Amino acid sequence: MDGDSNVMENKSVNLRRKREETEDAGGKIAKTGTESCSDESENQRSVHEVITFKTSHLPAEHYDPDTTEPVSSALKSLDELLSWKPSSANPFNKATVPLEKRWPSLQDSQMRTLVCHDMMGGYLEDRFIQGAEVDTPYVFYHWEYIDIFNYFSHHMVTIPPVMWTNAAHKHGVLSLGTFITEWTEGEKICEVFLAGEEQYRSVADQLVQIAHCYGFDGWLINIENMLSQGSVKHMAPFLRYLTDQMHEQVPGSLVIWYDSVLEDGSLKWQNQLNNSNRVFFDACDGIFTNYNWTESSLEDMASDPAAQQRLADIYVGIDVFARGDVVGGKFETNKALELVRKHRLSTAIFAPGWVYECHDKEDFRKNQDKFWGLLSDFLYIHRPECPLPFISSFCQGYGSQFYWRGKVEQNKTWMNLSSQELQPLYVMENLEAGGWFQTQGCSEKVWTGGSSLLLEGIMPKSLSKICARIFSLHVPLASRTFISCVYHPSERVDISLELKTTDAAISEEMMIGNVIPVGLDEDHELVKQFTQSYGEQNADGWIIRCFLLEGSSNTLREVCVSVSRKEAESQDLPFNCRIGQIMVLDPESIFMPKLPIENMCVSDVVWHRGDVDVNGKATKVFLNATLHWSYPTRLQRYFRVYWRHVRGPDPRVGPGPPVLIGRAYSTVYRVVEIEVGHKFGVIDLLVEPVSKEGCCLPESHWGRQTLSYTQSSDT
């Protein structure tokens, strides 16, 4: 089904709603139903709950105390770190997207780029794992330029919120957490965990387990306090042991040292790699230098005989806020990066959220594109290396509304980076005779998600067409390849696709040139089967064109959008069009049967009291519960989660339509604050899989859990 024809938005759900009751009226309350999650293959089962108001057993570090929705959090003490167990991990914060391959690989990249996010202390709206309702969030989407993303906060053990790891992994970017100790308290912590081999191995083992459990790729180690002689002698062995264990348990992972402490234990930032901090560099995968370097510092590192085989592991720090005596920063960060690249070194760009924190939030997208555009001459485009299907609707992970096939599915602002799709190249190019074009995200006209790709510019009168590269990829093609492009056209221009491929049998870098796929009519067998499998996709103003590329066993390297004049004319032509989705499939996948959801169950039921009458009885009751199910996540784009009234106290009110609650990007979802009848009733909780290609399955393939409830005598 189309997602909005018979589905109402749940107006009563407000994930930021503070409970109306006082502690005297019941406080936060819980009743669990863990027995509903037994290992059974039966998909449609019923459970019964009695509404009781008791103190919640859910751990406060993993669930919002007001709504019980799942949140990401850090570990704030050594005791918390040493007592952590995989069994106590937050099940919602585990990455569901494996680290994709990219070309070239990290190991083959000679000048790498690390981004250290450092956004206003961390754990803002991004801590809400299932997304947040926020007007102007901070997000990142220039993944093609970077190799490593580090989530940073000043808590001792910073575990990246899962949405950042999912988005990074989708683009082949490593996601790192942070282990930090600071100042006087940090000295005390280091005295304890660096007291001896047993102690530092215990800490390292915990850090390895945490990264492995949550699915991220390593650690930035930031020791910003003095170390005693007893502590500093164990720091390099700690780093070496941690690095070795990370490599063994999480292949491809990294441990990076921040330039702070010297080998004698003193806290003195060097702003470079030298003999005073080399012992730590030698014990791990790299060093992130402090920011107050000079060109002389860069020359010293680039010519250091001991570092010649590891220049790529030297990440020269650049503070975008330009604090202290630094080169560049702000919108002149490119000046610093130019110097770093001149000496063929890697870089660590610190706090690029400056474009968000220090400017009008309404201009965030424009300023972020400007910032990364200025850097682009000194950055290197990485090609995601992925199998078919290749699909992107250009969603940046936030929006003013959520769209499905050109229609509003949920009419509220939202942010969830787990929904971010593979990002295109955001570019600004000047053409001859004053012409230009640019690509940028657009929230006004959207096909699916929160944004489309806006392609706009001025075609000079001397040109009949322009060709914009929007993806740089490494995707092996099938012998027959089906392509779908959804776009919203501009007047006086035509839109078409051009592809660039390489013949893998000859050379990865040998470009064959433009390949223009053959357009298919609506009555073509593949188009009819595509429409039958994925439903009618027409929406006002949007055009869907299907193509076929035959006789090719090549590798897709570039996807370009061609904009051409409809008529010959001798004047400049402004154009403004939106690309809603590009899909590249093996046509055989169109005919493959779709799988149903299995093993649907409910657990951790929590009841919240709303309004009460004069007798203290609840007149409003809110249901919170965790849903689990089984489904191959590699096949799905996301899952829609609904609830549906089946019956209640009033026999005149029959079963209702499904009410959309939200979207899940894993096989676990927390239903939050659903208002139900306060006496008794029966509801269905439903989960609909949406395939990567956008196929909506019949309800017989959905997961369903029927939940009946009655009030207890004290409610």
XYZ file of C-alpha atoms in Angstrom:
715
model
C 0.000 0.000 0.000
C 1.091 3.591 -0.524
C 1.671 4.445 3.133
C -0.850 7.260 3.533
C -4.121 6.088 1.993
C -5.517 4.158 4.955
C -2.969 5.023 7.600
C -3.576 7.860 10.007
C -0.757 9.620 11.768
C -0.840 9.028 15.497
C -1.546 12.541 16.702
C -1.581 11.507 20.316
C 2.050 10.372 20.383
C 4.453 13.062 21.516
C 7.842 11.600 22.294
C 8.800 14.628 24.334
C 5.631 14.629 26.407
C 6.301 15.057 30.103
C 4.020 12.999 32.233
C 1.057 14.905 33.531
C 0.821 12.941 36.751
C 2.785 13.827 39.863
C 4.871 11.338 41.770
C 2.010 11.094 44.277
C -0.281 9.994 41.470
C 1.898 7.095 40.564
C 5.214 8.309 39.128
C 6.733 6.299 36.370
C 5.350 2.844 36.294
C 6.087 -0.488 34.739
C 4.751 -3.922 34.086
C 6.915 -6.288 32.084
C 5.911 -8.886 29.565
C 9.217 -10.580 28.842
C 7.464 -13.922 28.742
C 6.003 -12.835 25.376
C 9.421 -13.164 23.706
C 9.828 -16.909 23.751
C 11.503 -18.544 20.753
C 8.474 -19.535 18.722
C 7.882 -19.502 14.984
C 4.227 -18.586 15.348
C 3.916 -15.023 14.060
C 0.456 -14.005 15.236
C 0.144 -14.544 18.967
C -1.771 -12.794 21.668
C -0.533 -11.619 25.040
C -2.476 -10.211 27.948
C -1.363 -7.396 30.250
C -2.849 -6.004 33.433
C -2.434 -2.238 33.771
C -0.387 -1.665 36.910
C 1.577 1.374 37.979
C 4.890 0.378 39.507
C 8.440 1.663 39.519
C 10.152 0.991 36.190
C 12.903 -1.608 36.076
C 14.330 -0.239 32.810
C 17.926 1.060 33.222
C 17.944 4.853 33.258
C 21.145 5.048 31.201
C 19.420 3.301 28.275
C 15.872 4.703 28.451
C 14.499 8.218 28.798
C 13.061 8.422 32.323
C 9.943 10.259 31.160
C 8.963 8.360 28.027
C 11.026 5.110 28.188
C 12.258 5.668 24.633
C 15.758 4.269 24.073
C 18.739 6.620 24.278
C 22.476 6.388 23.655
C 24.778 7.228 26.542
C 28.392 7.252 27.689
C 30.145 5.529 30.582
C 31.225 8.199 33.025
C 33.540 6.468 35.473
C 36.128 3.746 35.730
C 33.766 1.713 37.884
C 31.086 1.873 35.166
C 33.613 0.769 32.561
C 34.982 -2.155 34.574
C 31.525 -3.375 35.597
C 30.111 -3.211 32.036
C 28.985 -6.532 30.582
C 27.651 -7.431 27.151
C 24.486 -8.633 28.855
C 23.899 -5.094 30.158
C 24.477 -3.422 26.763
C 21.781 -1.253 25.235
C 20.115 -3.509 22.627
C 18.914 -0.494 20.655
C 22.389 1.071 20.281
C 23.963 -1.785 18.301
C 24.912 -0.878 14.744
C 22.811 -2.659 12.128
C 24.792 -1.530 9.071
C 28.076 -3.383 8.506
C 31.093 -1.389 7.375
C 30.820 -1.229 3.579
C 33.848 -1.553 1.379
C 35.076 1.504 -0.476
C 37.564 2.190 -3.216
C 40.338 2.940 -2.529
C 40.457 1.202 0.845
C 41.686 2.959 3.980
C 44.957 1.040 3.764
C 45.496 2.299 0.204
C 44.662 5.938 1.045
C 47.897 7.880 1.421
C 46.403 11.116 2.784
C 43.424 10.389 4.983
C 40.762 12.592 6.536
C 39.385 12.117 10.040
C 36.478 14.191 11.326
C 36.154 14.692 15.079
C 32.567 15.768 15.618
C 32.777 17.517 19.069
C 29.284 19.001 18.873
C 28.271 21.002 21.961
C 29.267 18.261 24.396
C 27.650 15.428 22.428
C 24.552 13.311 23.059
C 22.089 15.979 21.912
C 19.095 15.043 19.747
C 21.257 12.271 18.299
C 21.028 10.366 21.597
C 17.415 9.438 20.789
C 18.027 6.193 18.942
C 14.655 6.076 17.179
C 14.956 9.688 16.096
C 13.939 13.066 17.443
C 11.378 15.675 16.530
C 13.615 18.703 15.953
C 13.387 21.611 13.535
C 17.040 22.302 12.736
C 19.325 19.432 13.780
C 23.037 19.032 13.166
C 23.817 16.267 10.687
C 26.744 15.332 8.458
C 26.449 14.129 4.895
C 29.758 14.797 3.082
C 30.906 11.239 3.747
C 32.553 10.811 0.334
C 35.385 13.089 1.484
C 36.333 11.411 4.762
C 37.806 8.124 5.974
C 37.171 8.145 9.730
C 34.480 9.661 11.951
C 35.170 10.129 15.667
C 32.288 10.816 18.057
C 33.639 12.978 20.878
C 32.450 14.057 24.295
C 34.108 14.768 27.630
C 32.659 11.681 29.305
C 35.269 9.044 30.056
C 34.004 6.422 27.591
C 32.131 7.936 24.662
C 30.120 5.287 22.804
C 28.952 6.629 19.422
C 25.156 6.880 19.089
C 24.137 4.122 16.718
C 22.720 6.489 14.109
C 26.219 7.929 13.505
C 27.795 4.494 13.145
C 25.050 3.330 10.775
C 25.431 6.408 8.555
C 29.237 6.178 8.556
C 29.253 2.451 7.775
C 26.816 2.907 4.906
C 29.458 5.088 3.241
C 32.459 2.906 4.143
C 33.657 5.286 6.887
C 35.042 3.982 10.192
C 33.280 5.088 13.394
C 35.435 5.633 16.495
C 34.517 6.182 20.126
C 36.602 8.193 22.612
C 38.390 7.216 25.816
C 39.344 10.383 27.694
C 40.789 11.353 31.066
C 41.270 14.991 32.049
C 42.914 17.142 34.673
C 43.098 16.212 38.363
C 40.375 13.586 38.256
C 42.015 12.109 35.176
C 45.317 11.726 37.019
C 43.559 9.703 39.706
C 41.878 7.460 37.120
C 45.178 6.846 35.345
C 46.915 5.994 38.626
C 44.372 3.214 39.074
C 44.118 1.688 35.619
C 47.828 2.106 34.768
C 49.015 0.646 38.056
C 50.097 -2.566 36.372
C 49.590 -5.021 33.532
C 46.523 -6.656 35.046
C 44.792 -3.310 35.540
C 45.462 -1.831 32.096
C 44.568 -5.097 30.365
C 41.237 -5.134 32.215
C 40.428 -1.648 30.886
C 41.591 -2.510 27.368
C 39.563 -5.720 27.340
C 36.446 -3.778 28.294
C 37.002 -1.200 25.552
C 37.412 -4.003 23.015
C 34.222 -5.726 24.180
C 32.262 -2.479 24.015
C 33.370 -1.696 20.447
C 32.670 -5.261 19.337
C 29.254 -5.368 21.029
C 28.026 -2.034 19.661
C 29.558 -2.510 16.216
C 31.899 0.477 15.924
C 35.494 0.486 14.761
C 37.932 1.673 17.396
C 38.990 4.411 19.770
C 40.585 7.814 20.043
C 42.692 7.756 23.236
C 42.850 11.241 24.759
C 44.863 11.511 28.000
C 44.820 15.203 28.958
C 46.423 15.027 32.378
C 49.875 14.453 33.788
C 50.998 10.887 34.383
C 53.199 9.771 37.235
C 56.325 7.753 36.488
C 54.481 4.670 37.640
C 51.607 5.358 35.240
C 53.457 6.559 32.155
C 55.611 3.439 31.919
C 52.434 1.421 31.352
C 50.779 3.770 28.851
C 52.542 2.488 25.721
C 52.029 -1.187 26.717
C 48.346 -0.365 27.314
C 48.070 1.170 23.826
C 49.865 -1.745 22.207
C 47.707 -4.324 23.957
C 44.499 -2.414 23.172
C 45.499 -2.036 19.522
C 46.394 -5.709 19.138
C 43.159 -6.854 20.767
C 41.048 -4.451 18.689
C 42.650 -5.732 15.478
C 41.954 -9.300 16.512
C 38.340 -8.811 17.616
C 37.300 -6.053 15.155
C 39.231 -6.494 11.889
C 40.025 -3.182 10.224
C 39.668 -1.224 13.465
C 41.889 1.657 14.584
C 43.313 3.012 17.837
C 44.548 6.609 17.535
C 46.510 8.572 20.141
C 45.914 12.278 20.770
C 49.009 14.456 21.075
C 49.049 15.475 24.743
C 51.212 13.520 27.196
C 54.943 13.015 26.652
C 56.978 9.916 27.361
C 58.142 11.461 30.662
C 54.511 11.851 31.814
C 54.298 15.625 31.474
C 51.232 17.197 29.815
C 52.651 19.268 26.993
C 51.035 19.401 23.576
C 53.680 19.099 20.851
C 51.549 19.968 17.809
C 53.504 17.346 15.890
C 55.008 13.891 16.049
C 58.485 13.969 17.557
C 60.776 11.961 19.797
C 58.893 13.064 22.914
C 55.625 11.349 21.904
C 56.826 8.793 19.356
C 56.612 5.936 21.864
C 52.804 6.243 21.844
C 52.588 6.583 18.071
C 54.660 3.417 17.694
C 52.253 1.526 19.985
C 49.037 2.204 18.039
C 47.593 3.033 14.611
C 48.212 6.761 14.467
C 48.529 10.145 16.158
C 46.064 13.064 16.103
C 48.209 16.166 16.633
C 47.222 19.286 18.527
C 46.276 22.331 16.453
C 48.974 24.962 17.013
C 51.431 23.657 14.431
C 53.442 25.691 11.952
C 54.630 24.840 8.472
C 57.977 24.079 10.048
C 56.227 21.401 12.151
C 54.801 19.857 8.993
C 58.200 19.885 7.308
C 59.756 18.136 10.317
C 57.161 15.353 10.239
C 57.250 14.915 6.471
C 61.042 14.543 6.518
C 61.280 12.448 9.703
C 63.193 9.301 8.657
C 61.469 7.226 11.347
C 57.991 8.159 10.028
C 58.467 7.670 6.294
C 56.563 4.388 6.160
C 53.699 5.798 8.257
C 53.032 9.339 7.038
C 49.386 8.384 6.425
C 49.066 7.626 10.159
C 49.907 11.220 11.145
C 46.595 13.084 11.414
C 47.413 16.795 11.624
C 44.763 18.487 13.768
C 42.844 21.480 12.390
C 40.518 23.335 14.784
C 37.657 24.767 12.743
C 36.898 27.217 15.579
C 40.456 28.622 15.105
C 41.181 28.775 18.848
C 44.727 29.818 19.743
C 47.584 30.516 17.359
C 46.533 28.386 14.399
C 46.577 28.444 10.635
C 43.213 29.010 8.996
C 40.009 27.821 10.636
C 36.383 28.813 10.097
C 35.753 29.470 6.395
C 39.525 29.603 5.896
C 40.087 26.040 7.074
C 41.087 25.281 3.487
C 44.284 27.308 4.029
C 45.362 24.958 6.808
C 44.381 21.868 4.835
C 46.299 23.070 1.786
C 49.483 23.211 3.861
C 48.881 19.778 5.372
C 48.365 18.230 1.936
C 51.404 20.046 0.558
C 53.448 17.876 2.901
C 51.420 14.751 2.056
C 50.050 14.213 5.553
C 46.660 13.059 6.798
C 44.377 15.431 8.693
C 41.981 15.439 11.647
C 39.347 18.140 11.230
C 38.104 19.072 14.691
C 34.602 20.485 15.328
C 33.262 21.144 11.816
C 29.951 21.741 13.600
C 31.164 25.346 13.795
C 28.984 25.922 10.739
C 26.003 24.951 12.911
C 26.945 26.361 16.306
C 28.070 29.825 15.187
C 25.631 30.620 12.401
C 21.907 30.881 11.831
C 20.528 27.345 12.062
C 18.231 28.052 9.118
C 21.328 28.470 6.938
C 22.998 25.289 8.155
C 22.756 23.327 4.898
C 24.064 26.274 2.868
C 26.978 26.902 5.259
C 27.894 23.226 5.536
C 28.005 22.896 1.749
C 30.094 26.068 1.523
C 32.568 24.798 4.147
C 33.140 21.411 2.529
C 33.132 22.938 -0.935
C 36.074 25.128 0.073
C 37.940 22.053 1.315
C 37.104 19.849 -1.658
C 40.246 20.703 -3.660
C 42.312 19.042 -0.912
C 40.049 16.078 -0.196
C 39.687 12.814 -2.068
C 36.467 11.267 -3.265
C 35.982 7.702 -2.099
C 33.786 5.323 -4.060
C 31.406 3.115 -2.065
C 32.002 -0.460 -3.209
C 28.687 -2.250 -2.981
C 26.745 -4.970 -4.793
C 23.443 -4.466 -6.567
C 20.940 -3.110 -5.803
C 22.286 0.420 -5.673
C 19.540 2.759 -4.454
C 19.411 6.283 -3.080
C 16.604 8.770 -2.529
C 19.201 11.342 -1.335
C 17.659 11.529 2.144
C 20.095 13.344 4.472
C 18.594 11.914 7.645
C 16.268 14.767 8.572
C 13.398 16.804 7.208
C 10.400 19.005 7.854
C 8.165 16.050 6.917
C 8.660 12.402 6.005
C 7.684 11.546 2.434
C 6.895 8.319 0.688
C 6.698 8.378 -3.112
C 6.103 12.095 -3.273
C 3.375 12.179 -0.605
C 3.590 13.159 3.050
C 3.656 10.087 5.272
C 4.237 11.918 8.566
C 3.685 15.632 8.925
C 6.252 16.644 11.529
C 9.909 17.559 11.695
C 12.265 14.674 12.328
C 15.905 13.628 12.507
C 17.400 10.133 12.417
C 20.736 9.519 10.722
C 19.959 5.799 10.476
C 17.548 6.806 7.707
C 20.246 8.651 5.766
C 20.698 7.112 2.337
C 23.857 6.907 0.271
C 24.851 10.501 -0.303
C 25.655 12.067 -3.678
C 28.389 14.546 -4.536
C 27.430 18.059 -3.494
C 29.225 20.327 -5.940
C 29.306 23.827 -7.367
C 30.830 24.154 -10.841
C 31.381 27.201 -12.997
C 30.830 26.879 -16.731
C 31.907 28.988 -19.666
C 30.363 32.398 -20.337
C 29.083 32.860 -16.778
C 27.150 29.608 -16.635
C 27.117 27.422 -13.529
C 25.363 24.548 -11.789
C 25.231 23.127 -8.294
C 23.741 20.200 -6.412
C 22.370 20.431 -2.895
C 19.817 18.829 -0.601
C 16.248 20.066 -0.863
C 13.470 19.628 1.705
C 10.675 21.292 -0.283
C 9.920 18.695 -2.966
C 10.808 15.199 -1.823
C 10.220 11.718 -3.221
C 11.139 9.542 -0.230
C 12.521 10.487 3.184
C 13.387 14.050 4.079
C 15.172 15.479 1.049
C 15.705 15.207 -2.673
C 18.671 16.352 -4.749
C 18.289 19.839 -6.192
C 20.171 20.389 -9.449
C 20.036 24.017 -10.497
C 22.036 26.503 -12.487
C 22.280 28.594 -15.630
C 23.101 26.935 -18.942
C 24.974 29.493 -21.052
C 23.694 30.092 -24.554
C 26.825 28.481 -25.969
C 25.900 25.067 -24.501
C 23.053 22.734 -25.465
C 23.458 20.527 -22.383
C 25.359 20.094 -19.133
C 26.260 16.837 -17.388
C 26.463 16.715 -13.576
C 28.255 13.834 -11.853
C 26.185 12.955 -8.809
C 27.653 9.599 -7.726
C 31.143 8.173 -7.791
C 30.846 4.419 -7.173
C 32.288 0.953 -7.528
C 29.289 -1.293 -8.286
C 29.640 -4.497 -10.332
C 26.792 -4.674 -12.851
C 24.730 -7.646 -13.965
C 24.636 -8.818 -17.584
C 21.298 -7.001 -17.746
C 20.781 -4.009 -15.466
C 17.452 -2.297 -14.756
C 17.593 1.405 -13.849
C 14.861 3.661 -12.507
C 15.147 7.437 -12.167
C 12.543 9.626 -10.460
C 12.759 13.356 -11.090
C 10.778 16.595 -10.948
C 11.587 18.485 -14.158
C 12.234 22.123 -14.907
C 10.663 24.017 -17.783
C 12.421 23.981 -21.155
C 14.861 21.192 -20.311
C 14.980 17.411 -20.600
C 16.545 15.110 -18.004
C 18.402 11.884 -18.788
C 21.008 9.610 -17.198
C 24.550 8.941 -18.333
C 26.694 6.226 -16.773
C 30.432 5.652 -16.765
C 31.825 2.172 -16.376
C 35.128 0.340 -16.368
C 35.856 -3.040 -17.872
C 37.061 -4.952 -14.830
C 38.842 -7.431 -17.092
C 41.074 -4.657 -18.455
C 41.763 -2.163 -15.690
C 39.917 -0.646 -12.760
C 40.887 2.815 -13.999
C 40.220 2.436 -17.714
C 37.096 4.472 -18.416
C 34.995 3.140 -21.286
C 33.206 6.428 -21.632
C 29.594 7.369 -21.362
C 27.033 4.593 -21.468
C 23.506 5.780 -22.135
C 20.950 3.159 -21.045
C 17.986 2.430 -23.295
C 14.683 3.961 -22.181
C 11.793 1.532 -21.641
C 8.127 2.121 -22.502
C 5.398 1.563 -19.948
C 4.277 -1.630 -21.672
C 7.709 -3.239 -21.470
C 7.642 -6.511 -19.525
C 10.165 -5.310 -16.935
C 8.334 -2.025 -16.370
C 5.020 -3.823 -15.884
C 6.591 -6.304 -13.463
C 8.344 -3.457 -11.633
C 5.031 -1.617 -11.244
C 3.272 -4.782 -10.115
C 5.944 -5.561 -7.508
C 6.510 -2.069 -6.181
C 3.154 -0.446 -6.733
C 2.055 2.610 -8.678
C 4.593 5.358 -8.131
C 3.041 8.340 -9.830
C 2.785 11.540 -7.811
C 1.998 15.092 -8.844
C 4.837 16.564 -10.849
C 7.203 13.600 -10.502
C 8.302 11.631 -13.562
C 9.515 8.023 -13.381
C 11.675 6.729 -16.223
C 12.959 3.176 -16.529
C 16.016 2.071 -18.481
C 17.779 -1.130 -19.416
C 21.509 -1.656 -19.835
C 22.261 -4.930 -21.631
C 25.353 -6.930 -22.473
C 27.479 -5.413 -19.736
C 29.510 -7.165 -17.084
C 31.328 -3.971 -16.242
C 31.660 -1.986 -13.037
C 29.601 1.162 -12.602
C 31.879 4.044 -11.629
C 29.853 7.215 -12.144
C 26.209 8.215 -12.370
C 25.598 11.531 -14.116
C 22.462 13.549 -14.764
C 22.281 15.245 -18.144
C 20.243 18.444 -18.510
C 19.601 19.444 -22.134
C 17.615 22.137 -23.893
C 14.265 21.071 -25.341
C 14.568 23.632 -28.108
C 17.459 25.389 -29.774
C 17.685 28.937 -28.477
C 20.452 31.502 -28.277
C 20.078 32.700 -24.717
C 21.109 31.687 -21.217
C 18.706 29.159 -19.704
C 18.063 28.966 -15.958
C 17.023 25.501 -14.791
C 15.892 24.017 -11.502
C 15.071 20.332 -11.216
C 14.967 17.740 -8.441
C 16.148 14.147 -8.541
C 13.979 12.051 -6.221
C 15.548 8.600 -6.496
C 17.953 6.547 -8.555
C 17.756 2.771 -8.456
C 20.077 0.285 -10.219
C 18.933 -3.359 -10.010
C 19.549 -6.803 -11.339
C 16.175 -7.337 -13.089
C 16.026 -10.854 -11.682
C 15.492 -9.328 -8.236
C 12.153 -7.904 -9.399
C 10.797 -11.439 -9.682
C 12.140 -12.743 -6.376
C 9.533 -13.681 -3.741
C 9.348 -11.440 -0.691
C 9.851 -12.834 2.796
C 7.456 -12.359 5.734
C 8.391 -11.145 9.198
C 8.738 -13.930 11.749
C 8.947 -14.355 15.533
C 7.183 -11.125 16.452
C 7.018 -10.593 20.204
C 6.572 -7.898 22.840
C 8.481 -7.249 26.063
C 9.212 -4.615 28.707
C 5.666 -3.271 28.851
C 5.373 -0.025 30.806
C 2.119 1.772 31.594
C 2.046 5.517 32.216
C -0.813 7.316 33.912
C -2.213 10.448 32.279
C -5.178 12.445 33.578
C -6.896 11.261 36.753
C -10.470 11.822 37.921
C -11.622 13.133 41.322
C -11.187 9.664 42.797
C -7.585 9.412 41.639
C -8.439 6.932 38.891
C -6.645 7.230 35.568
C -8.757 8.545 32.692
C -5.851 8.317 30.255
C -3.415 5.428 30.023
C -0.316 5.270 27.821
C 1.292 2.064 26.609
C 5.042 1.650 26.158
C 6.547 -1.644 24.972
C 9.459 -3.164 23.078
C 8.809 -5.120 19.881
C 11.207 -7.743 18.528
C 11.028 -9.683 15.282
C 13.152 -11.635 12.817
C 13.890 -10.466 9.284
C 17.043 -10.312 7.098
C 18.072 -6.669 7.566
C 20.139 -6.740 4.367
C 16.852 -6.863 2.455
C 15.075 -3.944 4.079
C 15.134 -0.189 3.797
C 13.265 0.188 7.064
C 10.190 -1.113 8.884
C 6.969 0.794 9.446
C 5.511 0.265 12.916
C 1.755 0.672 13.510
C -0.847 0.089 16.148
C -4.524 -0.654 15.517
C -7.593 -0.606 17.767
C -9.327 -4.000 17.641
C -12.019 -3.640 20.292
C -12.711 -1.852 23.540
C -15.395 -1.129 26.131
C -17.729 0.467 23.589
C -19.113 -2.262 21.296
C -20.234 0.423 18.845
C -16.581 1.193 18.026
C -15.262 -1.420 15.639
C -11.729 -2.175 14.515
C -9.828 0.839 13.241
C -7.236 1.339 10.503
C -3.506 0.965 11.216
C -2.042 4.072 12.859
C 1.556 4.800 11.910
C 3.797 5.144 14.963
C 7.225 5.392 13.369
C 9.983 3.665 11.448
C 12.511 1.125 12.696
C 15.968 0.600 11.196
C 16.647 -2.633 13.070
C 14.554 -5.576 14.251
C 13.771 -4.004 17.620
C 11.564 -0.978 18.253
C 10.273 0.783 21.346
C 6.590 1.748 21.113
C 6.270 4.926 23.180
C 3.288 6.678 24.761
C 0.386 5.151 22.810
C -2.893 6.322 24.356
C -5.267 3.396 24.884
C -8.625 3.006 26.582
C -8.239 3.136 30.362
C -10.496 0.193 31.238
C -9.872 -2.700 28.897
C -9.317 -3.350 25.230
C -7.488 -5.209 22.504
C -4.972 -3.709 20.100
C -2.690 -5.001 17.355
C 0.954 -3.984 17.102
C 2.079 -4.312 13.488
C 5.423 -4.192 11.660
C 5.584 -3.768 7.878
C 8.878 -4.445 6.077
C 9.793 -1.988 3.313
C 12.393 -3.430 0.963
C 15.409 -1.523 -0.284
C 13.679 -1.158 -3.624
C 10.600 0.264 -1.897
C 8.377 -2.784 -2.211
C 5.420 -2.736 0.213
C 4.365 -6.212 1.238
C 0.769 -7.355 1.823
C -0.358 -7.418 5.454
C -0.093 -11.210 5.448
C 3.699 -10.689 5.398
C 3.706 -8.189 8.277
C 4.551 -9.001 11.840
C 1.590 -8.826 14.206
C 1.250 -9.071 17.965
C -2.190 -8.814 19.527
C -2.184 -7.317 23.005
C -5.208 -7.374 25.294
C -5.258 -5.460 28.551
C -7.459 -4.889 31.577
C -7.190 -2.467 34.442
C -6.278 -3.650 37.888
C -8.323 -2.742 40.934
C -5.954 0.068 41.930
C -5.929 1.919 38.588
